[in-house]
Short mmCIF file of C-alpha atoms in Angstrom, two decimals:
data_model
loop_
_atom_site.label_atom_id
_atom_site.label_comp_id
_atom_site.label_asym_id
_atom_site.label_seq_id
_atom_site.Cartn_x
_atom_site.Cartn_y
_atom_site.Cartn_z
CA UNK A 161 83.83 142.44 109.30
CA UNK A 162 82.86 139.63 111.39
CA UNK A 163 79.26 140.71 111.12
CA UNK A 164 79.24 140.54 107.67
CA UNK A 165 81.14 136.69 107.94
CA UNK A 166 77.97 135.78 110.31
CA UNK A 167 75.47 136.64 107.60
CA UNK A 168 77.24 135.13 105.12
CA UNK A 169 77.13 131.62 107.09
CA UNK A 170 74.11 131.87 108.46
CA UNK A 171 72.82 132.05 104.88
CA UNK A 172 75.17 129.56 103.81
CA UNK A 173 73.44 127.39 106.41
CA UNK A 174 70.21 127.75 105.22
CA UNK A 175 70.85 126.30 101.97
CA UNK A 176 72.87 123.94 103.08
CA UNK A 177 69.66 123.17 105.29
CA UNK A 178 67.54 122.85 101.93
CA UNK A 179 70.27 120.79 99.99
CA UNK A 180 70.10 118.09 103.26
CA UNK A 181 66.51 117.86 103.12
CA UNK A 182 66.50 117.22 99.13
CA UNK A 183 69.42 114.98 99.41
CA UNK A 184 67.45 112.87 101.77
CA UNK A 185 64.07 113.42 99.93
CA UNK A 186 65.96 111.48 96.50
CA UNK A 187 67.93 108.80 99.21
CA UNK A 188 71.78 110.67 98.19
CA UNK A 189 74.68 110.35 100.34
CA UNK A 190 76.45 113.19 99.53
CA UNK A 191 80.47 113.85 100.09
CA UNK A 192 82.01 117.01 100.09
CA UNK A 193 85.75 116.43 99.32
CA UNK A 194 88.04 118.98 99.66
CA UNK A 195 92.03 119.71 99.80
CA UNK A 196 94.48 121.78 98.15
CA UNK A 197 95.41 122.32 94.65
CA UNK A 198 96.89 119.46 92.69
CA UNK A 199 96.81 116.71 95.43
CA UNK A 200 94.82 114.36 93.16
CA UNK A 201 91.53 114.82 94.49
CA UNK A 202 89.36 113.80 90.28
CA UNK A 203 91.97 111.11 89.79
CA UNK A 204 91.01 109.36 93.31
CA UNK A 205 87.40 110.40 92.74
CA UNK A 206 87.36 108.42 88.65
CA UNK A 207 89.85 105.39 90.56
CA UNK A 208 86.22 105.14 93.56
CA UNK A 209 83.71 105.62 90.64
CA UNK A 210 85.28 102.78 88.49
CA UNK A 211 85.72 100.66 91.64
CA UNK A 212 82.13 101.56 92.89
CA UNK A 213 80.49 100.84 88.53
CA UNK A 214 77.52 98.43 89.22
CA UNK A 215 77.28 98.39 92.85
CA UNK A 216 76.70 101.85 93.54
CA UNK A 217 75.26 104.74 90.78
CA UNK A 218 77.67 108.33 91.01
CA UNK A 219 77.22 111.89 90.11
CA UNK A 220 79.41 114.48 90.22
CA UNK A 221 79.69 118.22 90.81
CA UNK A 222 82.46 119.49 89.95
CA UNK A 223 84.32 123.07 91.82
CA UNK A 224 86.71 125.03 90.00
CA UNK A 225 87.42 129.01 89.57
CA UNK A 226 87.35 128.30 85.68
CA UNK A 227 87.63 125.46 83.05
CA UNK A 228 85.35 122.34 82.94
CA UNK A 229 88.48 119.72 82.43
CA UNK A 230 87.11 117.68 85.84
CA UNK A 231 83.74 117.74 85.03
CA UNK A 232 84.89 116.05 81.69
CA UNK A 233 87.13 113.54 83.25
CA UNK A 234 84.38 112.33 85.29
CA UNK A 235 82.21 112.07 82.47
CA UNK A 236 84.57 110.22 80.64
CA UNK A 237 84.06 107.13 83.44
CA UNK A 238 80.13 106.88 82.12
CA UNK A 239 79.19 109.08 85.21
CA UNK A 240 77.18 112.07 84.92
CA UNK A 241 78.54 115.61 86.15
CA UNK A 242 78.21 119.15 86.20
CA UNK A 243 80.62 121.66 86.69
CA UNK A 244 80.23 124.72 88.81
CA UNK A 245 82.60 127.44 87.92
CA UNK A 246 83.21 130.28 91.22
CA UNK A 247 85.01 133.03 89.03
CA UNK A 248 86.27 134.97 91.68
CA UNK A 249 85.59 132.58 94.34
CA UNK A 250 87.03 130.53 96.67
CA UNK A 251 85.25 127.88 97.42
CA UNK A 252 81.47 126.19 96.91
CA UNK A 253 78.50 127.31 98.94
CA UNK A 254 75.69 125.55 99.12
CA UNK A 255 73.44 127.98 97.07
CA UNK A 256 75.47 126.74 94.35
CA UNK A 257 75.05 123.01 94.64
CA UNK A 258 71.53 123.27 95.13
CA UNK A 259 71.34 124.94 91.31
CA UNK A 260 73.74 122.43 90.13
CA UNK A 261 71.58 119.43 91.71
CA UNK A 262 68.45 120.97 90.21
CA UNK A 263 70.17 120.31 86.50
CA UNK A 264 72.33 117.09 87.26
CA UNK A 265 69.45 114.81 88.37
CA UNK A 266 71.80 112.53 89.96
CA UNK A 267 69.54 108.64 90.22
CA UNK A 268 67.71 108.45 93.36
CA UNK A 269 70.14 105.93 95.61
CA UNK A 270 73.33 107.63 94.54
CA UNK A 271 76.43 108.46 95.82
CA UNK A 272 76.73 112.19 95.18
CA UNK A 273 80.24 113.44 94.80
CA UNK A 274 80.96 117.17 95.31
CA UNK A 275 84.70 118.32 94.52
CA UNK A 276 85.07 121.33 96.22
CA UNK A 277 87.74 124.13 94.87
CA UNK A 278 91.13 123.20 95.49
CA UNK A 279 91.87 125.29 98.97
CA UNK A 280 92.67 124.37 102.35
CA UNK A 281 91.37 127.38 104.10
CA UNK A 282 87.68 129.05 102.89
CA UNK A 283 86.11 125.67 102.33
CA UNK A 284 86.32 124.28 105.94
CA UNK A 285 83.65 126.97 106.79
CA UNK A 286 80.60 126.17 103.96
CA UNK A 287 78.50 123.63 105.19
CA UNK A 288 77.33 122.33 101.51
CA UNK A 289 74.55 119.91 103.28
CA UNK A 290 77.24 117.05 102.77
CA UNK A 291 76.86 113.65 104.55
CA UNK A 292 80.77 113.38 105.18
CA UNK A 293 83.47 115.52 104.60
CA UNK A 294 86.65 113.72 102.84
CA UNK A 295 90.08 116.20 102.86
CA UNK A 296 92.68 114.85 101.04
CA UNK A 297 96.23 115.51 101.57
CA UNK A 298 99.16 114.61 99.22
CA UNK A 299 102.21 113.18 101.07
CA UNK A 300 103.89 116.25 98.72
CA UNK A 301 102.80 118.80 101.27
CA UNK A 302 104.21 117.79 104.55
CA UNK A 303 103.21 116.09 107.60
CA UNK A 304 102.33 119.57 109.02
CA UNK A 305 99.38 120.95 106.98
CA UNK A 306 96.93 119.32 109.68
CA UNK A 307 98.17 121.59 112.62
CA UNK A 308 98.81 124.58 110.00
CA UNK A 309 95.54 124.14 108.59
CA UNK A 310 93.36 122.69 111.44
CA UNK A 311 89.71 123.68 110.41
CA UNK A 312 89.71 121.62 107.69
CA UNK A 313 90.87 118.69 109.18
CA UNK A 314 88.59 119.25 111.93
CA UNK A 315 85.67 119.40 110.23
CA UNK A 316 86.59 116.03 108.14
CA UNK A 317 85.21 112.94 108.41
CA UNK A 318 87.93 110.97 106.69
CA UNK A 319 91.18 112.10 105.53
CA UNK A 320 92.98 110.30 102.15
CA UNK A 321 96.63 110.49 102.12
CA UNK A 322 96.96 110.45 98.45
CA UNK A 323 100.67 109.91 96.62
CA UNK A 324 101.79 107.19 98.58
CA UNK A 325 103.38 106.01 95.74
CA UNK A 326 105.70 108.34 96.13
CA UNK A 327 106.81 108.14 99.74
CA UNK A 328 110.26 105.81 98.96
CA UNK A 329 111.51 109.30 97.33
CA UNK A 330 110.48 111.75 99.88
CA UNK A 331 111.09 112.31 103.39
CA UNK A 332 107.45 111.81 104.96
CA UNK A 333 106.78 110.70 108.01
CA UNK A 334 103.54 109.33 107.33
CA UNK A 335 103.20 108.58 111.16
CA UNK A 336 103.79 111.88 112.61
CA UNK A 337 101.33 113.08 109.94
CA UNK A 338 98.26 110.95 111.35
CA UNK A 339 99.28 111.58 114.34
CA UNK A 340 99.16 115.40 113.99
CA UNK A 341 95.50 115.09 112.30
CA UNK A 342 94.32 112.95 115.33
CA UNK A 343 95.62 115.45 117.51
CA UNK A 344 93.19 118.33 115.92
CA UNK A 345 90.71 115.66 115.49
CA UNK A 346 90.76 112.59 117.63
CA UNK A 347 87.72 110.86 115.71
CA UNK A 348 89.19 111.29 111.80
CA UNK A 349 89.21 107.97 110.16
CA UNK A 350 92.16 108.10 108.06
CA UNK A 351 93.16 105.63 104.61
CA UNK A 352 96.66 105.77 103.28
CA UNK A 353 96.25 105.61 99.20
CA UNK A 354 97.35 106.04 95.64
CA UNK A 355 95.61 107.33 92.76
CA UNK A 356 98.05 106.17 90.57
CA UNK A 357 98.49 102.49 91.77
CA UNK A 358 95.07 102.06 92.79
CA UNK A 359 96.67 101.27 96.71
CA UNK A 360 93.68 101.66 98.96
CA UNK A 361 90.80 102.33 96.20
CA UNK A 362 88.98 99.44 97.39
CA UNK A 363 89.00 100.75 101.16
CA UNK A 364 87.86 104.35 99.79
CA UNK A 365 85.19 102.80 97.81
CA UNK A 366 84.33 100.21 100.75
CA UNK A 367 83.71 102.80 103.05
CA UNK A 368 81.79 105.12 100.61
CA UNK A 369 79.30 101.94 99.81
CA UNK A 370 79.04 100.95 103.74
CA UNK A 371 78.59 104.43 104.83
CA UNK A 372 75.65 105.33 102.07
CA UNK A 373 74.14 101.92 103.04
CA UNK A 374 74.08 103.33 106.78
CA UNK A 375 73.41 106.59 106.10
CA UNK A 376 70.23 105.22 103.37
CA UNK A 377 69.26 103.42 106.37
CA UNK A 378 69.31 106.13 109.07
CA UNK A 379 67.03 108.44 106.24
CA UNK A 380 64.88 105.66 106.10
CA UNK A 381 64.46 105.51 109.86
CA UNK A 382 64.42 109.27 110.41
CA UNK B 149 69.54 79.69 126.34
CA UNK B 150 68.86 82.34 124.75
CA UNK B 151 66.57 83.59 127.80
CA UNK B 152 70.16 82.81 129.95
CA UNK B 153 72.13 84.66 127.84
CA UNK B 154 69.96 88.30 128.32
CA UNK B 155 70.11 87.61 132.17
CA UNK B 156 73.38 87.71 131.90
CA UNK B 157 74.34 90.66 129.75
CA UNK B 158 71.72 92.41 131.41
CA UNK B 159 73.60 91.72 134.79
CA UNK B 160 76.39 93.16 133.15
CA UNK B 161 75.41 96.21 131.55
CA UNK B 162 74.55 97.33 134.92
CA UNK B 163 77.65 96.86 136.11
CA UNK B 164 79.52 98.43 132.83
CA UNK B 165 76.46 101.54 133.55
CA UNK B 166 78.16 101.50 137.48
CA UNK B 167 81.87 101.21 135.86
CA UNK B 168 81.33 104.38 133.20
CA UNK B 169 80.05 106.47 136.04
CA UNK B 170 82.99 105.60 138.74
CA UNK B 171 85.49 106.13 135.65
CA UNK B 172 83.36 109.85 134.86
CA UNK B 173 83.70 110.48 138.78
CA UNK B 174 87.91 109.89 138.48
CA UNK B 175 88.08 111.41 134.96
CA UNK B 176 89.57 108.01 133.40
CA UNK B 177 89.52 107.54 129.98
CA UNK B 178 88.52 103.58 129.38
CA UNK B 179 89.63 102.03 126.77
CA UNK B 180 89.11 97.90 126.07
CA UNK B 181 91.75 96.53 124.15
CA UNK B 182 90.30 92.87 122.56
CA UNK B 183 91.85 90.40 120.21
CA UNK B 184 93.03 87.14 119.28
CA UNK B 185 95.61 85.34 121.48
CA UNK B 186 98.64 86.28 120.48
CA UNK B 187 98.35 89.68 118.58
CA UNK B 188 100.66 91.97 120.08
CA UNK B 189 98.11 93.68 122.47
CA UNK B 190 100.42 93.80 125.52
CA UNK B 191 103.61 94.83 123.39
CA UNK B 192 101.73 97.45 121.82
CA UNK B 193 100.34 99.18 125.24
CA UNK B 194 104.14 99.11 126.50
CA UNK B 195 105.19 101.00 123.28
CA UNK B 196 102.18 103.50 123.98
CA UNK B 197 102.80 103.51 127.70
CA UNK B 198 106.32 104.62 126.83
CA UNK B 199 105.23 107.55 124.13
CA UNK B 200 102.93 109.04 126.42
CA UNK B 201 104.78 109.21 129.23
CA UNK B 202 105.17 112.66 130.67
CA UNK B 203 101.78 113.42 129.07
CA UNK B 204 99.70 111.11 130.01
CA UNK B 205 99.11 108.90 133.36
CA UNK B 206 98.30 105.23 132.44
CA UNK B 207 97.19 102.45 134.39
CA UNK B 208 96.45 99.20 133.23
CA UNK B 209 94.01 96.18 133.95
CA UNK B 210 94.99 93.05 132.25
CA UNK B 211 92.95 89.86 131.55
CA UNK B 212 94.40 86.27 131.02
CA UNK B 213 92.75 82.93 131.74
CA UNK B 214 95.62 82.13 133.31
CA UNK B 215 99.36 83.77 134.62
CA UNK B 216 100.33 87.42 135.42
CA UNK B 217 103.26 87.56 133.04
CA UNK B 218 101.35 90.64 130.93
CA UNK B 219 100.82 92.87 134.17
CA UNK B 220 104.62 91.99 135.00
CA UNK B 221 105.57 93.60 131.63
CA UNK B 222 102.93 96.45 132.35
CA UNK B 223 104.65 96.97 135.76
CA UNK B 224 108.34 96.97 134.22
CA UNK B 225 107.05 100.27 132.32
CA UNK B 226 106.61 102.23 135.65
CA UNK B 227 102.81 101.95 135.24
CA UNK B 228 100.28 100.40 137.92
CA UNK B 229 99.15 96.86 136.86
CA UNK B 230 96.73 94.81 138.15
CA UNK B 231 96.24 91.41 136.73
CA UNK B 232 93.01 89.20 136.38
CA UNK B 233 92.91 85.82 136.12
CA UNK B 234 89.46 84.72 134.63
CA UNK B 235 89.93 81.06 135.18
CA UNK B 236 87.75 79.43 132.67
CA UNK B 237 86.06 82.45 131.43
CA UNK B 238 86.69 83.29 128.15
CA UNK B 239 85.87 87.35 128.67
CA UNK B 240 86.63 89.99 131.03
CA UNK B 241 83.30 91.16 132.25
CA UNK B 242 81.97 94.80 133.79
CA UNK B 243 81.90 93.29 137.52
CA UNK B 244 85.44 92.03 137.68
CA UNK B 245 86.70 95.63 135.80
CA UNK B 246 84.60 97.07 138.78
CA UNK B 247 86.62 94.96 141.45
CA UNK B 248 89.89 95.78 139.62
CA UNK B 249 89.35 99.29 139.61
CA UNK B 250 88.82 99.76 143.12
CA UNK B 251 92.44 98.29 143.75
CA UNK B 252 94.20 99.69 140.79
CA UNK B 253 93.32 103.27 141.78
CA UNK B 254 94.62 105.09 139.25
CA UNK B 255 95.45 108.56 139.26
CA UNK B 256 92.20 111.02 138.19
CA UNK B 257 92.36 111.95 135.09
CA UNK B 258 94.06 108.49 133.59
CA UNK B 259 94.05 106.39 130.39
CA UNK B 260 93.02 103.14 131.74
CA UNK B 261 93.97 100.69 129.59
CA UNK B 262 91.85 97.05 130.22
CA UNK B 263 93.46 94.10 127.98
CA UNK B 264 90.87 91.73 127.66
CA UNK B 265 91.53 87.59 126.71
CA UNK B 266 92.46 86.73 123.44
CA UNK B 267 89.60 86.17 121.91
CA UNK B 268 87.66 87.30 118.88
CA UNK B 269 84.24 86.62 119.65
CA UNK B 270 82.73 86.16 123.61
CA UNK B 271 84.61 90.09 124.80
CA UNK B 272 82.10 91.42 122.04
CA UNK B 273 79.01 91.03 123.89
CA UNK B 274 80.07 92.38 126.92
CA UNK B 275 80.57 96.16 127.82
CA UNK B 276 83.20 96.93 130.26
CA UNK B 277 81.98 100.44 130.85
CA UNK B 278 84.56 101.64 128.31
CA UNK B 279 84.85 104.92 126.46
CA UNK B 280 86.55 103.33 123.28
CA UNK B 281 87.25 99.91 122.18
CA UNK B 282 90.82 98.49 120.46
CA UNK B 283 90.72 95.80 118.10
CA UNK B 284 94.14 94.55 117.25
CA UNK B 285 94.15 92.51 113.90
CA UNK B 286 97.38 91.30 113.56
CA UNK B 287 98.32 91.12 109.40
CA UNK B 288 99.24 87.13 110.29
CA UNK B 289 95.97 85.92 111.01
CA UNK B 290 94.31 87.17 107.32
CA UNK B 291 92.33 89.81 105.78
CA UNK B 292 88.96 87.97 106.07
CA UNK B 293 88.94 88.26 110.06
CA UNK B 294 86.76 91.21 110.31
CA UNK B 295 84.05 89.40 107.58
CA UNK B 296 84.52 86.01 109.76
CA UNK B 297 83.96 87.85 113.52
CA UNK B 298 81.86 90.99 112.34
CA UNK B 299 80.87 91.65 115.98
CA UNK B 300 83.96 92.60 117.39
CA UNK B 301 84.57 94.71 114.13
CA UNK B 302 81.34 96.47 114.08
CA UNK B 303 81.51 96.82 117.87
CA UNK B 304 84.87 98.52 118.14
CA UNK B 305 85.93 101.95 117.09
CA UNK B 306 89.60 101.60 116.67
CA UNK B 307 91.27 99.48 114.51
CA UNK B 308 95.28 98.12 114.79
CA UNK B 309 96.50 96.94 112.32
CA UNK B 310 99.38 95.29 113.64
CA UNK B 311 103.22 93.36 113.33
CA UNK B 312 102.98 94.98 109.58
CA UNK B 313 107.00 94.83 109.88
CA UNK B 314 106.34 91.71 108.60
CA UNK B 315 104.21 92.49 105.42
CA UNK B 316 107.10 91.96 103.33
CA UNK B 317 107.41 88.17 104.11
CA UNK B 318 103.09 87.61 103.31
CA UNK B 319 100.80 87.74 101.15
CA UNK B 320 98.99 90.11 103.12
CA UNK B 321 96.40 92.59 101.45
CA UNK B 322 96.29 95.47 103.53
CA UNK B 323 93.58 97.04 101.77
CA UNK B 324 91.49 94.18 100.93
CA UNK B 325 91.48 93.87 104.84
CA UNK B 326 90.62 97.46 105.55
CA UNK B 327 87.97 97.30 103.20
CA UNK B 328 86.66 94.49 104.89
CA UNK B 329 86.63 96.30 108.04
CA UNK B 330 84.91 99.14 106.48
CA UNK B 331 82.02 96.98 105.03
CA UNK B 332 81.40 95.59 108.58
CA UNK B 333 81.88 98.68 110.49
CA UNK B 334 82.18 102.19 107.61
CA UNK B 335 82.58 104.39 111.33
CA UNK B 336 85.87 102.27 112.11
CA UNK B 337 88.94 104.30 112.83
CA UNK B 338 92.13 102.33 111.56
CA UNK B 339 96.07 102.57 111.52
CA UNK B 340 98.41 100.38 110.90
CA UNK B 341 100.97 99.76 113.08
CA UNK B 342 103.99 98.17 114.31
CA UNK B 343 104.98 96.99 117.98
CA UNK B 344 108.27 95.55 117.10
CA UNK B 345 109.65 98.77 114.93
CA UNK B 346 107.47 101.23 116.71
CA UNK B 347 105.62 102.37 113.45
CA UNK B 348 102.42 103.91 113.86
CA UNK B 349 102.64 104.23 117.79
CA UNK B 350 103.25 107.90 117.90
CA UNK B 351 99.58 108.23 115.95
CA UNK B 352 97.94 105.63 118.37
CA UNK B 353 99.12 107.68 121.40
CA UNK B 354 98.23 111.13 119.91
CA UNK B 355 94.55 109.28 119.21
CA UNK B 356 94.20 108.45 122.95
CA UNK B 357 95.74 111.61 124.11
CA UNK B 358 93.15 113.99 121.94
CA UNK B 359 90.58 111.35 122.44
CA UNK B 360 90.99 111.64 126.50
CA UNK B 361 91.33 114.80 126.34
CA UNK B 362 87.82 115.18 124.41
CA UNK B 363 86.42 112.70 126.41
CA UNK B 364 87.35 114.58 129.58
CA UNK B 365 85.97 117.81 128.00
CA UNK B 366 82.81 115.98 127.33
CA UNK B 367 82.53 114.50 130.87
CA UNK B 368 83.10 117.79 132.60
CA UNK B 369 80.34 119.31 130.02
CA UNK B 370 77.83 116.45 130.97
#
C-alpha cells in the first residue's frame, strides 16, 4: 500500500517537474489554490482577476469531480479557462494540468490560476509544479482545521481566511486560528478577507502581482 | 560618503556574522524588533513575554537614545533586561548587540528579543545578527509607510500591524496598507494586532514559538 503511494508520487513528481519547466519556459507564475468544499475559493479567485484586469493577464484551470459551472464563472470575467473534470477523483495531479495547459494557452507573462478540487486532505500531497500554494479556509469551519488538517497548511504558502464578513454572527476566534496555522507552519503568510465585500482583495491581488514580478525575475535570472 | 558608508556596514556585518554564530552556539532565537518612536514595540513584547511564559525563555535587549524606562518594564515581566543607551546614534548596531549579549546571558535555547530605536529608516541597513526581523506599523501613522520607507519593509519578515483597537476612531485602510506592504516586500508575513486588548498576541507568540523551534531544528541540522 505504501509502495504503491510512492509510485504514484514519484510519478506525480515528474510531471509536476515538466509543468515547472514549461511554466518557466512561457514566464507563468502559477498558484495552486486549494481548500475545502464551498469556502469560496472561484468567488475570491473572479474578486483577484477583476482587481488584477490590465495590470496582470489570468488563466484559469479549473478542478472539479463533474460540472464546468467554475470554469464558466471565470470566463464570464473576460478570462480564459479550462475545466478539468477528475470523475472519480480526488484531487488534480499534475499529468492533468499539463494536458489542460497544452489547450488553454494561457499569454506568456500570466498569472496562472489552478483551482484544485475542493478537499482538505489528497491535495496537500500532488505537487502540480505550482509557484505558491494558497489554502483557503472559511471562518465557517472552525479555528481548528489547521491542526486537524496540518499537511495542507503546511505545504501552503499563504492562507486566505475567506467569510470574514461573517465573523459578527459566529463565534470565531480568528486569533487562535492564525495562531494554530503558524504553529504547523511558522512561515505561512496569512490575509484575513471577504469575497463578498471585497475586504482584503487588493492585498490578495497585491501579493499575487509582487510575487509574479519576483518570481518573473528569479526565472529570468535562473 | 558613500565609500564611508561600506566601511562601516562592512565593519558591522562582521560583527552581526560573530553575533549569529554566538546566538547558534547558545541556541537563541534573534529576533530585531524596529519601528517608529512610539509604536507599541515595548508593550507588545510584554504581552508576548507574558503568553509565552512557561513555554518559552525570553530575554530582552533594548535600545533607546536615551533612559532605561523600556528594560524597567521588560524587567517587571520576570524577564532579564539589559538596556542600551546609544547616545546620539540613531541604530542599534551588531557590536553593541555583541557587548549586550555577553552580559545578558540568557538561558540556551532563548527568544532574544533586541528592541531597536524608533526609527524607520537608519536600523534597516544594519544586521544585528538576527534570525527574524519585526516591523511594527502602528495603524496611526498611515497606510503609505511601507511605500514611503520600503527598506525596512522589504528588509523585514514580520509585519505588526498594531493599536488596531483603535481602527474604529480612523480612517485607516487596513488593506490598502497590507497591500502596500506586499508590493514592497510579496514574502512579508503580517498580523494585525493589538497591545492594549491583547488581540492577535496569542498568533505572534505561536509564530516565534514554531519559528524558534524551526530555527533551533535548523541550527542543530547545520
Amino acid at each position: 500500500m505504501v509502495k504503491i503511494e510512492q509510485d504514484i508520487l514519484s510519478k506525480n513528481d515528474a510531471y509536476a517537474h515538466d509543468n515547472r519547466r514549461a511554466f518557466s519556459a512561457q514566464r507563468l507564475f502559477a498558484l495552486n489554490v486549494v481548500s475545502s468544499p464551498g469556502s469560496g475559493k472561484t468567488s475570491l479567485l473572479v474578486r483577484a482577476i477583476e482587481a488584477l484586469k490590465d495590470r496582470l493577464a489570468v488563466a484559469v484551470i479549473e478542478g472539479d469531480q463533474q460540472t464546468s459551472t467554475d470554469a464558466e464563472r471565470i470566463r464570464a470575467t473576460g478570462a480564459p479557462a479550462i475545466q478539468i473534470n477528475t470523475g472519480k477523483g480526488c484531487h488534480l495531479d499534475a499529468h492533468m494540468v499539463g494536458h489542460a495547459l497544452e489547450s488553454l494557452k494561457p499569454a506568456p507573462g500570466a498569472a496562472l490560476f489552478i483551482e484544485n478540487v475542493g478537499n482538505l486532505v489528497c491535495p496537500a500531497a500532488f505537487d502540480l509544479g505550482e509557484a505558491r500554494r494558497v489554502v483557503v479556509l472559511s471562518v465557517t469551519e472552525g479555528e481548528d482545521k489547521p491542526l486537524k488538517y496540518p499537511d495542507m497548511f503546511a505545504t501552503a504558502d499563504l492562507m486566505l481566511l475567506n467569510k470574514a464578513d461573517l465573523l459578527p454572527h459566529l463565534d470565531f476566534d480568528v486569533g487562535q486560528c492564525l495562531a494554530n496555522a503558524l504553529r504547523v507552519n511558522p512561515n505561512l503568510q496569512t490575509l484575513i478577507v471577504s469575497a463578498k465585500t471585497g475586504e482584503g482583495v487588493a492585498a490578495f491581488a497585491a501579493w499575487i502581482e509582487a510575487s509574479a514580478a519576483r518570481h518573473g525575475a528569479s526565472v529570468a535570472k535562473g
